Coordinates of C-alpha atoms in Angstrom, one line a residue:
Chain A
M1 CA -101.6 -70.9 19.6
P2 CA -97.9 -70.2 19.0
V3 CA -96.9 -66.7 19.9
V4 CA -93.2 -67.0 19.5
E5 CA -91.8 -69.6 17.0
A6 CA -88.5 -71.0 15.7
V7 CA -86.3 -68.9 17.9
N8 CA -82.7 -70.0 18.1
L9 CA -80.4 -67.9 20.1
A10 CA -77.0 -68.5 21.7
I11 CA -75.0 -66.2 24.0
A12 CA -71.4 -66.8 24.9
R13 CA -70.0 -66.0 28.3
G14 CA -68.9 -62.4 28.5
S15 CA -70.8 -61.3 25.3
T16 CA -74.0 -59.4 24.7
L17 CA -76.8 -60.4 22.4
A18 CA -79.3 -57.8 21.6
L19 CA -82.9 -58.8 20.8
V20 CA -84.5 -56.0 18.8
G21 CA -88.0 -55.6 17.6
E22 CA -91.1 -53.4 18.0
S23 CA -93.6 -53.7 20.9
G24 CA -95.6 -56.9 20.8
C25 CA -93.1 -58.9 18.7
G26 CA -92.4 -61.4 21.5
K27 CA -89.1 -60.1 23.0
S28 CA -90.3 -60.1 26.5
L29 CA -91.9 -63.5 26.2
I30 CA -88.5 -64.9 25.3
A31 CA -87.2 -63.5 28.5
S32 CA -90.0 -64.9 30.5
S33 CA -89.5 -68.3 28.8
I34 CA -85.9 -68.4 29.8
M35 CA -86.8 -67.6 33.4
Q36 CA -89.7 -70.1 33.1
L37 CA -91.9 -67.3 34.4
L38 CA -94.5 -67.2 31.7
P39 CA -97.9 -65.7 32.4
P40 CA -100.7 -68.2 33.1
F41 CA -101.7 -70.3 30.1
G42 CA -98.3 -69.7 28.6
R43 CA -95.8 -72.5 28.2
V44 CA -92.8 -73.7 26.2
N45 CA -94.2 -76.3 23.8
R46 CA -91.1 -77.4 21.9
G47 CA -87.4 -77.0 22.1
V48 CA -84.8 -76.6 24.8
I49 CA -83.6 -73.7 26.9
S50 CA -80.1 -74.7 27.7
L51 CA -77.9 -73.1 30.4
D52 CA -74.4 -74.7 30.3
G53 CA -76.0 -77.8 28.9
Q54 CA -78.9 -78.0 31.4
N55 CA -82.4 -77.9 29.9
L56 CA -84.4 -75.3 31.9
A57 CA -87.6 -76.3 30.2
S58 CA -87.5 -79.7 31.8
L59 CA -86.7 -78.6 35.4
D60 CA -89.2 -78.7 38.3
E61 CA -90.1 -75.5 40.1
R62 CA -87.8 -76.2 43.1
S63 CA -84.7 -76.5 40.8
L64 CA -85.8 -73.4 38.9
Q65 CA -86.0 -71.4 42.1
K66 CA -82.3 -72.2 42.7
I67 CA -81.4 -70.9 39.2
R68 CA -83.6 -67.8 39.2
G69 CA -81.8 -64.8 40.7
N70 CA -78.7 -67.0 41.2
R71 CA -77.5 -68.1 37.8
I72 CA -79.9 -66.2 35.7
A73 CA -81.0 -62.7 36.8
M74 CA -83.3 -60.3 35.2
I75 CA -83.4 -56.5 35.1
F76 CA -86.8 -55.2 34.4
Q77 CA -88.0 -52.2 32.4
E78 CA -90.2 -50.5 34.9
P79 CA -88.0 -49.2 37.7
M80 CA -91.1 -47.4 39.2
S81 CA -93.1 -50.6 39.8
A82 CA -90.6 -53.4 39.8
L83 CA -89.6 -52.8 43.4
N84 CA -91.8 -53.7 46.3
P85 CA -93.0 -50.5 47.9
V86 CA -93.2 -51.8 51.5
F87 CA -89.6 -53.0 51.9
T88 CA -86.3 -51.1 52.0
V89 CA -84.2 -51.4 48.9
G90 CA -81.4 -52.8 51.1
A91 CA -83.7 -55.6 52.3
Q92 CA -84.8 -56.3 48.7
I93 CA -81.2 -56.8 47.5
A94 CA -80.3 -58.8 50.6
E95 CA -83.3 -61.1 49.9
S96 CA -81.5 -62.5 46.8
L97 CA -78.4 -63.1 48.8
L98 CA -80.3 -64.8 51.6
L99 CA -82.1 -67.0 49.2
H100 CA -79.1 -68.2 47.3
M101 CA -76.0 -67.8 49.4
E102 CA -74.9 -69.0 52.7
L103 CA -75.0 -65.6 54.4
D104 CA -76.4 -64.4 57.7
N105 CA -78.5 -61.3 57.9
K106 CA -75.7 -59.1 58.8
A107 CA -73.4 -60.2 56.1
A108 CA -76.2 -60.0 53.5
R109 CA -76.9 -56.4 54.6
Q110 CA -73.2 -55.5 54.3
R111 CA -73.0 -57.1 50.9
S112 CA -76.1 -55.3 49.7
I113 CA -74.5 -52.0 50.7
E114 CA -71.4 -52.9 48.7
L115 CA -73.6 -53.8 45.7
L116 CA -75.3 -50.4 45.9
E117 CA -71.9 -48.8 45.9
S118 CA -70.8 -50.9 42.9
V119 CA -73.7 -49.6 40.8
G120 CA -72.7 -46.1 41.6
I121 CA -75.2 -45.1 44.3
P122 CA -73.8 -42.4 46.6
D123 CA -74.3 -42.8 50.3
P124 CA -75.0 -46.6 50.0
Q125 CA -75.3 -47.0 53.7
V126 CA -78.1 -44.5 53.9
R127 CA -79.7 -45.5 50.6
A128 CA -80.0 -49.2 51.7
G129 CA -82.4 -48.0 54.4
N130 CA -84.6 -46.1 51.9
Y131 CA -87.9 -47.2 50.5
P132 CA -88.3 -47.3 46.7
H133 CA -90.5 -44.2 46.7
E134 CA -87.7 -42.2 48.3
L135 CA -85.4 -42.8 45.3
S136 CA -85.4 -41.3 41.7
G137 CA -86.1 -43.4 38.6
G138 CA -82.4 -43.7 37.8
M139 CA -81.5 -44.7 41.3
R140 CA -84.3 -47.4 41.3
Q141 CA -83.0 -48.8 38.0
R142 CA -79.5 -49.0 39.7
V143 CA -81.1 -50.8 42.6
L144 CA -82.7 -53.3 40.2
I145 CA -79.3 -53.8 38.6
A146 CA -77.6 -54.3 42.0
M147 CA -80.3 -56.8 42.8
A148 CA -79.7 -58.7 39.5
L149 CA -75.9 -58.7 40.1
A150 CA -76.2 -59.8 43.8
C151 CA -75.4 -63.5 43.2
E152 CA -73.0 -62.9 40.2
P153 CA -75.2 -64.6 37.6
D154 CA -73.9 -66.3 34.5
L155 CA -76.7 -64.7 32.4
I156 CA -78.3 -61.4 32.9
I157 CA -81.5 -60.7 31.0
A158 CA -82.0 -56.9 30.7
D159 CA -85.5 -56.2 29.4
E160 CA -85.5 -52.6 28.1
P161 CA -83.5 -51.5 31.2
T162 CA -83.2 -47.9 30.0
T163 CA -86.6 -47.3 28.3
A164 CA -88.1 -45.5 31.3
L165 CA -85.1 -43.3 31.9
D166 CA -84.0 -40.0 30.4
V167 CA -81.0 -39.9 28.0
T168 CA -78.3 -38.9 30.4
I169 CA -79.2 -41.5 33.0
Q170 CA -79.6 -44.0 30.1
A171 CA -76.0 -43.5 29.1
Q172 CA -74.8 -43.9 32.7
I173 CA -76.8 -47.2 33.1
L174 CA -75.4 -48.6 29.8
D175 CA -71.8 -47.8 30.9
L176 CA -72.5 -49.4 34.2
L177 CA -73.8 -52.6 32.6
H178 CA -70.7 -52.6 30.3
D179 CA -68.3 -52.3 33.2
L180 CA -70.0 -54.9 35.3
Q181 CA -70.0 -57.3 32.4
E182 CA -66.3 -56.9 32.0
R183 CA -65.7 -57.4 35.7
H184 CA -68.0 -60.5 36.2
G185 CA -67.8 -62.0 32.7
A186 CA -71.6 -62.5 32.6
A187 CA -73.5 -63.1 29.3
I188 CA -76.2 -60.4 28.7
L189 CA -79.4 -60.8 26.7
F190 CA -80.2 -57.2 26.0
I191 CA -83.8 -56.6 24.9
S192 CA -84.6 -53.3 23.3
H193 CA -86.5 -51.6 20.5
D194 CA -83.9 -48.9 20.2
F195 CA -81.1 -49.4 17.8
G196 CA -79.3 -46.4 19.2
V197 CA -79.0 -48.1 22.6
V198 CA -78.3 -51.5 21.0
S199 CA -75.4 -50.2 18.9
Q200 CA -73.6 -49.2 22.2
M201 CA -74.1 -52.5 23.9
A202 CA -74.4 -55.5 21.5
D203 CA -71.8 -57.9 20.2
D204 CA -74.5 -59.8 18.3
I205 CA -78.0 -58.7 17.2
A206 CA -81.1 -60.7 16.5
V207 CA -84.1 -58.8 15.0
M208 CA -87.5 -60.1 15.7
Y209 CA -90.8 -59.6 13.9
A210 CA -94.2 -61.1 14.9
G211 CA -92.8 -63.8 17.0
R212 CA -89.9 -64.9 14.8
I213 CA -86.3 -64.0 14.3
I214 CA -86.0 -62.5 10.8
E215 CA -82.4 -61.5 10.8
Q216 CA -79.4 -62.4 12.9
G217 CA -75.7 -61.6 12.9
S218 CA -72.9 -59.7 14.5
A219 CA -73.6 -56.1 15.5
A220 CA -71.5 -54.8 12.7
E221 CA -73.2 -56.9 10.1
I222 CA -76.7 -55.9 11.2
L223 CA -76.0 -52.2 11.7
E224 CA -73.8 -51.7 8.6
S225 CA -75.3 -54.1 6.1
P226 CA -78.8 -55.0 7.1
T227 CA -80.5 -57.2 4.4
H228 CA -84.0 -57.9 5.6
P229 CA -86.5 -55.2 4.4
Y230 CA -87.8 -54.9 8.0
T231 CA -84.4 -54.4 9.6
R232 CA -83.6 -51.8 6.9
A233 CA -86.8 -50.0 7.5
L234 CA -86.3 -50.1 11.3
L235 CA -82.8 -48.7 11.0
A236 CA -84.1 -45.9 8.8
T237 CA -86.5 -44.8 11.6
T238 CA -83.5 -44.4 13.9
P239 CA -82.3 -40.8 14.0
R240 CA -78.7 -40.4 12.9
L241 CA -76.2 -37.6 13.1
D242 CA -74.7 -38.1 9.7
H243 CA -78.0 -38.0 7.8
K244 CA -80.1 -34.9 8.1
A245 CA -83.8 -35.4 7.6
D246 CA -86.7 -33.2 8.3
R247 CA -89.0 -36.0 9.2
L248 CA -88.0 -39.6 10.1
P249 CA -89.5 -42.3 8.0
A250 CA -92.1 -44.5 9.6
I251 CA -93.1 -48.1 8.8
V252 CA -96.8 -47.9 7.8
G253 CA -99.2 -50.4 9.4
R254 CA -98.7 -52.5 12.6
V255 CA -97.5 -55.9 13.7
P256 CA -100.1 -58.6 13.0
S257 CA -101.3 -60.2 16.3
P258 CA -100.9 -64.0 16.7
F259 CA -104.6 -64.3 15.5
E260 CA -103.9 -62.6 12.3
R261 CA -100.8 -64.5 11.2
D262 CA -101.1 -66.8 8.1
A263 CA -98.8 -69.2 6.3
G264 CA -97.0 -66.4 4.4
C265 CA -94.3 -63.9 5.5
H266 CA -95.8 -61.9 8.4
F267 CA -94.2 -58.7 7.2
R268 CA -95.3 -58.7 3.6
K269 CA -98.3 -56.4 4.1
R270 CA -96.0 -53.6 5.3
C271 CA -93.1 -54.5 2.9
D272 CA -92.3 -52.5 -0.3
H273 CA -90.6 -55.4 -1.9
A274 CA -93.2 -58.1 -1.4
V275 CA -93.7 -60.6 -4.3
A276 CA -96.2 -63.4 -4.9
Q277 CA -94.1 -66.0 -3.1
C278 CA -94.2 -64.0 0.1
A279 CA -97.9 -64.9 0.6
A280 CA -97.4 -68.5 -0.3
S281 CA -94.9 -69.6 2.4
Y282 CA -92.9 -68.3 5.3
P283 CA -89.3 -67.7 4.3
E284 CA -86.7 -69.7 6.1
L285 CA -83.9 -68.1 8.1
I286 CA -80.9 -68.9 5.9
A287 CA -77.6 -67.3 5.2
R288 CA -76.4 -66.6 1.7
V289 CA -72.7 -67.1 1.0
G290 CA -70.8 -64.3 2.5
S291 CA -73.7 -62.9 4.5
H292 CA -75.6 -63.5 7.8
P293 CA -78.9 -65.3 8.2
C294 CA -82.0 -63.5 7.0
A295 CA -85.6 -64.7 6.6
C296 CA -86.7 -63.1 3.3
H297 CA -87.7 -64.7 -0.1
V298 CA -86.6 -61.6 -2.0
V299 CA -83.2 -61.2 -0.3
N300 CA -82.4 -64.9 -0.5
A301 CA -83.5 -65.1 -4.2
N302 CA -81.2 -62.3 -5.3
V303 CA -78.1 -64.3 -5.0
Chain L
M1 CA -96.0 -38.1 65.3
I2 CA -96.8 -36.7 68.8
G3 CA -98.2 -33.6 67.2
Y4 CA -100.3 -35.7 64.9
L5 CA -101.7 -37.7 67.8
V6 CA -102.5 -34.5 69.8
I7 CA -104.4 -33.2 66.8
R8 CA -106.3 -36.4 66.1
L9 CA -107.2 -36.8 69.8
S10 CA -108.5 -33.3 70.1
Q11 CA -110.5 -33.8 66.9
S12 CA -112.0 -36.9 68.4
L13 CA -112.9 -35.0 71.5
L14 CA -114.6 -32.3 69.4
V15 CA -116.6 -35.0 67.6
L16 CA -117.6 -36.6 71.0
M17 CA -118.7 -33.1 72.2
I18 CA -121.0 -32.6 69.2
M19 CA -122.3 -36.1 69.4
S20 CA -123.2 -35.6 73.1
F21 CA -125.5 -32.8 72.1
V22 CA -127.0 -34.7 69.2
I23 CA -127.6 -37.7 71.3
Y24 CA -129.0 -35.6 74.2
S25 CA -131.4 -33.9 71.8
L26 CA -132.5 -37.2 70.3
I27 CA -133.2 -38.7 73.7
G28 CA -135.1 -35.5 74.7
L29 CA -137.3 -35.9 71.6
M30 CA -138.4 -39.4 72.7
P31 CA -142.0 -39.5 73.8
G32 CA -142.5 -39.7 77.6
D33 CA -140.1 -39.1 80.4
P34 CA -139.1 -40.8 83.7
I35 CA -142.0 -39.1 85.5
D36 CA -144.5 -40.7 83.2
L37 CA -143.2 -44.1 84.2
M38 CA -143.4 -43.1 87.9
I39 CA -147.0 -42.1 87.4
S40 CA -147.9 -45.4 85.7
S41 CA -146.4 -47.3 88.6
D42 CA -147.9 -45.2 91.4
P43 CA -151.7 -44.7 91.2
Y44 CA -151.7 -42.2 94.2
M45 CA -149.5 -39.7 92.4
T46 CA -151.4 -36.5 91.5
S47 CA -150.6 -34.2 88.5
E48 CA -149.3 -31.6 91.0
D49 CA -146.8 -34.2 92.4
A50 CA -145.7 -34.9 88.9
A51 CA -145.2 -31.3 88.0
H52 CA -143.3 -30.9 91.3
L53 CA -141.1 -33.8 90.4
R54 CA -140.5 -32.5 86.9
S55 CA -139.2 -29.2 88.2
L56 CA -137.2 -31.0 90.9
Y57 CA -135.4 -33.0 88.3
G58 CA -135.2 -30.0 85.9
L59 CA -137.3 -31.8 83.3
D60 CA -139.4 -28.7 82.8
L61 CA -136.5 -26.7 81.5
P62 CA -135.9 -26.2 77.7
I63 CA -133.6 -28.8 76.2
Y64 CA -130.5 -26.6 75.7
E65 CA -130.6 -25.6 79.3
R66 CA -130.8 -29.2 80.4
Y67 CA -128.0 -30.1 78.1
W68 CA -125.9 -27.2 79.5
N69 CA -126.5 -28.4 83.1
W70 CA -125.6 -31.9 82.1
L71 CA -122.4 -30.8 80.2
M72 CA -121.2 -28.8 83.2
S73 CA -121.5 -31.6 85.7
A74 CA -120.2 -34.1 83.1
L75 CA -117.1 -32.0 82.6
G76 CA -116.7 -32.1 86.4
G77 CA -116.7 -35.9 86.2
D78 CA -120.2 -36.4 87.4
F79 CA -122.3 -38.3 84.8
G80 CA -125.3 -38.7 87.0
Y81 CA -127.2 -41.6 88.4
S82 CA -128.7 -44.4 86.5
R83 CA -132.5 -44.4 87.2
L84 CA -132.8 -48.1 86.5
Y85 CA -129.9 -49.4 88.5
N86 CA -129.7 -46.7 91.3
Q87 CA -126.0 -46.5 90.8
P88 CA -123.6 -43.9 89.4
V89 CA -123.7 -44.4 85.6
A90 CA -120.0 -45.0 85.3
Q91 CA -120.3 -48.0 87.7
V92 CA -123.0 -49.6 85.6
L93 CA -121.2 -49.0 82.3
V94 CA -117.7 -50.2 83.0
P95 CA -118.5 -53.9 83.5
A96 CA -120.9 -53.8 80.5
L97 CA -118.2 -52.2 78.3
M98 CA -115.7 -54.8 79.3
N99 CA -118.1 -57.6 78.4
S100 CA -118.8 -56.0 75.0
V101 CA -115.1 -55.4 74.3
Q102 CA -114.4 -59.0 75.1
L103 CA -117.0 -60.2 72.6
L104 CA -115.9 -57.7 70.0
V105 CA -112.2 -58.6 70.3
V106 CA -112.8 -62.3 70.1
A107 CA -115.1 -61.9 67.1
L108 CA -112.6 -59.7 65.3
V109 CA -109.6 -62.0 66.0
L110 CA -111.7 -65.0 64.9
S111 CA -112.8 -63.2 61.8
I112 CA -109.2 -62.1 60.8
S113 CA -107.6 -65.4 61.5
V114 CA -110.1 -67.2 59.3
A115 CA -110.7 -64.6 56.6
V116 CA -107.1 -63.7 55.9
P117 CA -105.7 -67.2 55.1
A118 CA -109.0 -68.1 53.3
G119 CA -108.9 -65.0 51.2
V120 CA -105.1 -65.3 50.4
L121 CA -105.4 -69.0 49.3
A122 CA -108.6 -68.2 47.3
A123 CA -106.7 -65.5 45.4
Y124 CA -103.6 -67.8 44.9
R125 CA -105.8 -70.6 43.6
Q126 CA -108.1 -68.4 41.7
R127 CA -111.0 -70.2 40.0
S128 CA -110.2 -73.4 41.9
V129 CA -112.7 -75.4 43.9
F130 CA -111.3 -73.8 47.1
D131 CA -111.8 -70.3 45.6
Y132 CA -115.5 -71.1 44.7
S133 CA -116.1 -72.6 48.2
V134 CA -114.7 -69.5 49.9
N135 CA -116.9 -67.3 47.7
L136 CA -120.0 -69.4 48.4
F137 CA -119.3 -69.4 52.1
A138 CA -118.6 -65.7 52.1
F139 CA -121.9 -64.8 50.4
A140 CA -123.8 -67.1 52.7
G141 CA -122.1 -65.4 55.7
I142 CA -122.9 -61.9 54.4
S143 CA -126.5 -62.8 53.6
I144 CA -127.6 -64.7 56.7
P145 CA -129.2 -62.3 59.2
Q146 CA -127.5 -62.4 62.6
F147 CA -130.7 -62.8 64.6
W148 CA -131.7 -65.9 62.6
L149 CA -128.2 -67.4 62.7
G150 CA -128.0 -66.8 66.5
L151 CA -131.4 -68.5 67.1
M152 CA -130.4 -71.5 64.9
L153 CA -127.1 -71.9 66.7
I154 CA -129.0 -71.9 70.1
M155 CA -131.5 -74.4 68.8
L156 CA -128.7 -76.8 67.6
F157 CA -126.0 -76.5 70.2
A158 CA -127.9 -75.5 73.3
V159 CA -131.4 -77.1 72.9
L160 CA -130.8 -80.2 70.7
L161 CA -127.3 -81.1 71.6
G162 CA -127.0 -79.4 74.9
W163 CA -123.3 -78.8 74.4
L164 CA -123.2 -75.1 75.1
P165 CA -125.2 -72.6 77.2
A166 CA -128.1 -70.8 75.4
G167 CA -127.1 -67.4 76.7
G168 CA -125.7 -65.4 79.5
I169 CA -122.2 -65.1 80.7
A170 CA -120.0 -67.3 82.9
P171 CA -120.1 -66.4 86.6
E172 CA -117.3 -64.2 87.8
G173 CA -114.0 -66.1 88.5
A174 CA -115.1 -69.1 86.4
P175 CA -112.2 -71.0 84.7
L176 CA -111.2 -69.9 81.2
G177 CA -112.8 -72.9 79.6
E178 CA -116.1 -72.2 81.1
Q179 CA -115.9 -68.5 80.0
L180 CA -115.2 -69.6 76.5
R181 CA -118.2 -71.9 76.5
Y182 CA -120.4 -68.9 77.0
L183 CA -118.5 -66.8 74.6
L184 CA -118.5 -69.3 71.7
L185 CA -122.0 -69.0 70.2
P186 CA -122.3 -65.2 70.4
A187 CA -118.8 -64.8 69.0
I188 CA -119.5 -67.1 66.1
T189 CA -122.8 -65.4 65.3
L190 CA -121.1 -62.0 65.3
T191 CA -118.1 -63.2 63.2
M192 CA -120.0 -65.0 60.5
T193 CA -121.0 -61.8 58.6
S194 CA -117.5 -60.2 58.8
I195 CA -115.6 -63.4 57.9
G196 CA -117.4 -63.4 54.6
S197 CA -116.8 -59.7 53.7
H198 CA -113.2 -59.8 55.0
A199 CA -112.3 -63.0 53.1
R200 CA -113.7 -61.5 49.9
Y201 CA -111.9 -58.2 50.5
I202 CA -108.5 -59.9 51.1
R203 CA -109.1 -62.1 48.0
S204 CA -109.6 -59.1 45.7
A205 CA -106.8 -57.1 47.3
M206 CA -104.5 -60.1 46.8
L207 CA -105.5 -60.6 43.2
E208 CA -104.7 -56.9 42.5
V209 CA -101.3 -57.2 44.2
L210 CA -100.3 -60.5 42.5
R211 CA -100.6 -58.7 39.2
Q212 CA -98.0 -56.1 40.1
D213 CA -94.5 -56.0 38.6
Y214 CA -92.8 -56.4 42.0
I215 CA -94.3 -59.8 42.4
R216 CA -92.6 -60.8 39.1
T217 CA -89.4 -59.3 40.5
A218 CA -89.6 -61.4 43.6
R219 CA -90.2 -64.6 41.6
A220 CA -87.3 -63.7 39.3
K221 CA -85.1 -63.5 42.4
G222 CA -85.9 -67.1 43.0
A223 CA -88.4 -66.7 45.9
G224 CA -90.8 -69.6 46.2
A225 CA -94.5 -69.3 45.9
S226 CA -95.2 -69.2 49.7
R227 CA -92.6 -66.5 50.3
V228 CA -94.0 -64.5 47.4
I229 CA -97.5 -64.7 48.7
W230 CA -97.1 -64.4 52.4
R231 CA -94.3 -61.9 52.5
H232 CA -94.3 -59.9 49.3
A233 CA -98.0 -59.8 48.4
L234 CA -99.8 -60.0 51.7
R235 CA -97.9 -57.1 53.2
N236 CA -99.2 -54.9 50.3
A237 CA -102.7 -56.4 50.4
L238 CA -103.1 -55.6 54.1
I239 CA -102.8 -51.9 53.6
P240 CA -106.3 -51.4 52.1
F241 CA -107.7 -54.1 54.3
V242 CA -106.8 -52.1 57.5
T243 CA -109.1 -49.3 56.4
V244 CA -112.0 -51.8 55.8
L245 CA -111.4 -53.2 59.3
A246 CA -111.7 -49.8 60.9
L247 CA -115.0 -49.1 59.1
D248 CA -116.2 -52.5 60.0
F249 CA -115.5 -51.9 63.7
G250 CA -118.6 -49.7 64.0
F251 CA -120.6 -52.2 61.9
L252 CA -119.4 -55.0 64.2
F253 CA -120.4 -53.0 67.3
S254 CA -124.0 -52.4 66.0
G255 CA -124.1 -56.1 65.2
A256 CA -123.0 -56.8 68.8
L257 CA -126.1 -55.0 70.0
I258 CA -128.4 -57.5 68.3
V259 CA -126.2 -60.5 69.2
E260 CA -126.0 -59.5 72.9
T261 CA -129.8 -59.2 73.0
I262 CA -130.3 -62.7 71.5
F263 CA -127.7 -64.3 73.8
A264 CA -128.6 -62.2 76.9
W265 CA -124.9 -61.1 77.0
P266 CA -124.6 -58.4 79.6
G267 CA -122.8 -55.9 77.4
M268 CA -123.4 -52.5 76.0
G269 CA -126.0 -53.6 73.6
K270 CA -128.3 -54.9 76.2
L271 CA -127.6 -51.9 78.4
I272 CA -128.4 -49.4 75.7
F273 CA -131.6 -51.2 74.9
D274 CA -132.7 -51.3 78.5
A275 CA -131.7 -47.7 79.1
I276 CA -133.8 -46.4 76.2
M277 CA -136.8 -48.5 77.0
G278 CA -136.6 -47.5 80.6
N279 CA -136.2 -43.8 79.9
D280 CA -132.9 -43.9 81.8
Y281 CA -131.5 -40.7 80.2
N282 CA -128.1 -40.6 81.9
L283 CA -127.3 -44.2 81.1
A284 CA -128.5 -44.1 77.5
L285 CA -126.6 -40.9 76.8
L286 CA -123.3 -42.1 78.2
S287 CA -123.5 -45.6 76.6
L288 CA -124.2 -44.1 73.2
M289 CA -121.3 -41.8 73.7
L290 CA -119.0 -44.7 74.6
A291 CA -120.1 -46.4 71.4
T292 CA -119.1 -43.3 69.5
A293 CA -115.8 -43.2 71.3
L294 CA -115.2 -46.8 70.4
V295 CA -115.7 -46.2 66.7
L296 CA -113.5 -43.1 66.8
T297 CA -110.8 -45.2 68.5
G298 CA -111.1 -47.8 65.8
N299 CA -110.5 -45.2 63.2
L300 CA -107.5 -43.7 64.9
L301 CA -105.9 -47.2 65.4
A302 CA -106.5 -47.9 61.7
D303 CA -104.7 -44.7 60.7
L304 CA -101.8 -45.6 62.9
A305 CA -101.7 -49.1 61.5
Y306 CA -101.9 -47.7 58.0
A307 CA -98.8 -45.6 58.5
W308 CA -97.0 -48.5 60.1
L309 CA -97.8 -50.9 57.2
D310 CA -97.1 -48.4 54.4
P311 CA -93.8 -46.6 54.4
R312 CA -95.1 -44.1 51.8
I313 CA -97.5 -42.7 54.4
K314 CA -96.0 -40.3 56.9
L315 CA -98.3 -39.2 59.7
G316 CA -98.5 -35.6 60.6
S317 CA -96.7 -34.3 57.5
R318 CA -99.9 -32.6 56.4
G319 CA -100.2 -30.9 59.9

């Protein structure tokens, strides 16, 4: 059964693509697919995952191991549980270096201290010898970022890297990611459900709903002139400083599971603008003249 | 750390003290006493002689007074004579204890070295043929009674095939190979039960750990399957396993009592059995206390290993 379908994403070196959608829409599965770390019984059926022209979906496990952590690195959303409790954070960062670079233990240790310093951890020498439980959530998230940066990857997949953190730390982490991207020129796939965070990070935005991309464009296009009813509704649920409202609007209903999807538009049951055609066929992701791609019968008919 | 050890050791001593009274009372409750055995072996002994002997040995005193007398001399380092062996109790016990510990250690090492790899691979290849075989073997191991397994092994390897001795221990100073020949059957009998439960425990602990987020992190770093399993996962799965090992230590010891009796292994098991059947109070008391001490030591070692394996645990911080 397809869970994620017809996804077509491209990220240029040095730029950030944000993948936005509510829980369960398949954002994280896309990340796992790129890493080729899908859960058991999950696999990529069709299509290619191309890194500089190399198709990751056709590589064997050994070649993938050389790419994971080295050319593609991932920052996870759970800083509390994504670090191994029985190893020091220094050792966990050094592991990436030892796996992919020709470094001896001492050099790897030294480099991991430098990495901790580069993500803004005070006393990196001391912190490298700490275990994860001795660090705060924000510190651990920085450690995860340092770990991802260890081998200067070409692509960083950040899966909701700030969701578990409070707002002050969140802003610091976002700034940090920005700085590091400018320094290393890495491409970032930024996965989030939070338009507030996305607006600070993204060059381009792809909005997902129920396993498909429903709208795609530059950050300015999506944020300032969203066309898909779902994107518009989602943006309306984001608190804004310039619009005072007593109560934020909510999108009624929930995302249909892969079992409940039919041939029609997956969003139509929650959509205020749905017409008969929405139940008949799934709308294609096409761009009208002068606009960005959007998958909606209503939008695309109103030329 | 030192403070923690001092506290734990004094707690253990207190437990031993209480246990000595409990065991002393239980032995005192047993029907008959050494004098009864003397009477039955000497037809010329009169009841006056018996009463005289009882007061001579202090057996006519109430139990708490007898315990007090024993405790005082025990604290002075005198644990009394063994009635059966006509030797100081300590002299009888030490070689038996060594033999038992030898059997226990071999069985424990054997069990861990088979159970850990089997459990880990069963978890890694969950629902594979290997996994099902490990489960089947584990349940068989847990279910087969030791006395039956021991007898079957003797039948097969000692009687039918004649490869290994049916029981006893190698004479002193025998070469290592010869000693191992005697050790093999009792050790296997003793291990079989614990291999099963240990393999199943490691398997479920590994399944739990392999679901954790940090395993995904390790794979995303580019670590290969074997590195993820043996380094990242096993270190975490061993933490709960150590507790089970400590609890099992007492279980293994009581199993050793049966196995030693079947294989005529001159260890603590056989000694305790003989001492109780022969109304050898001093010997029975001290060997049961040694068994208690062994279990307490196992628990202490487990706690130390626990802190060593898991950096989140700091010994002594709770005082």
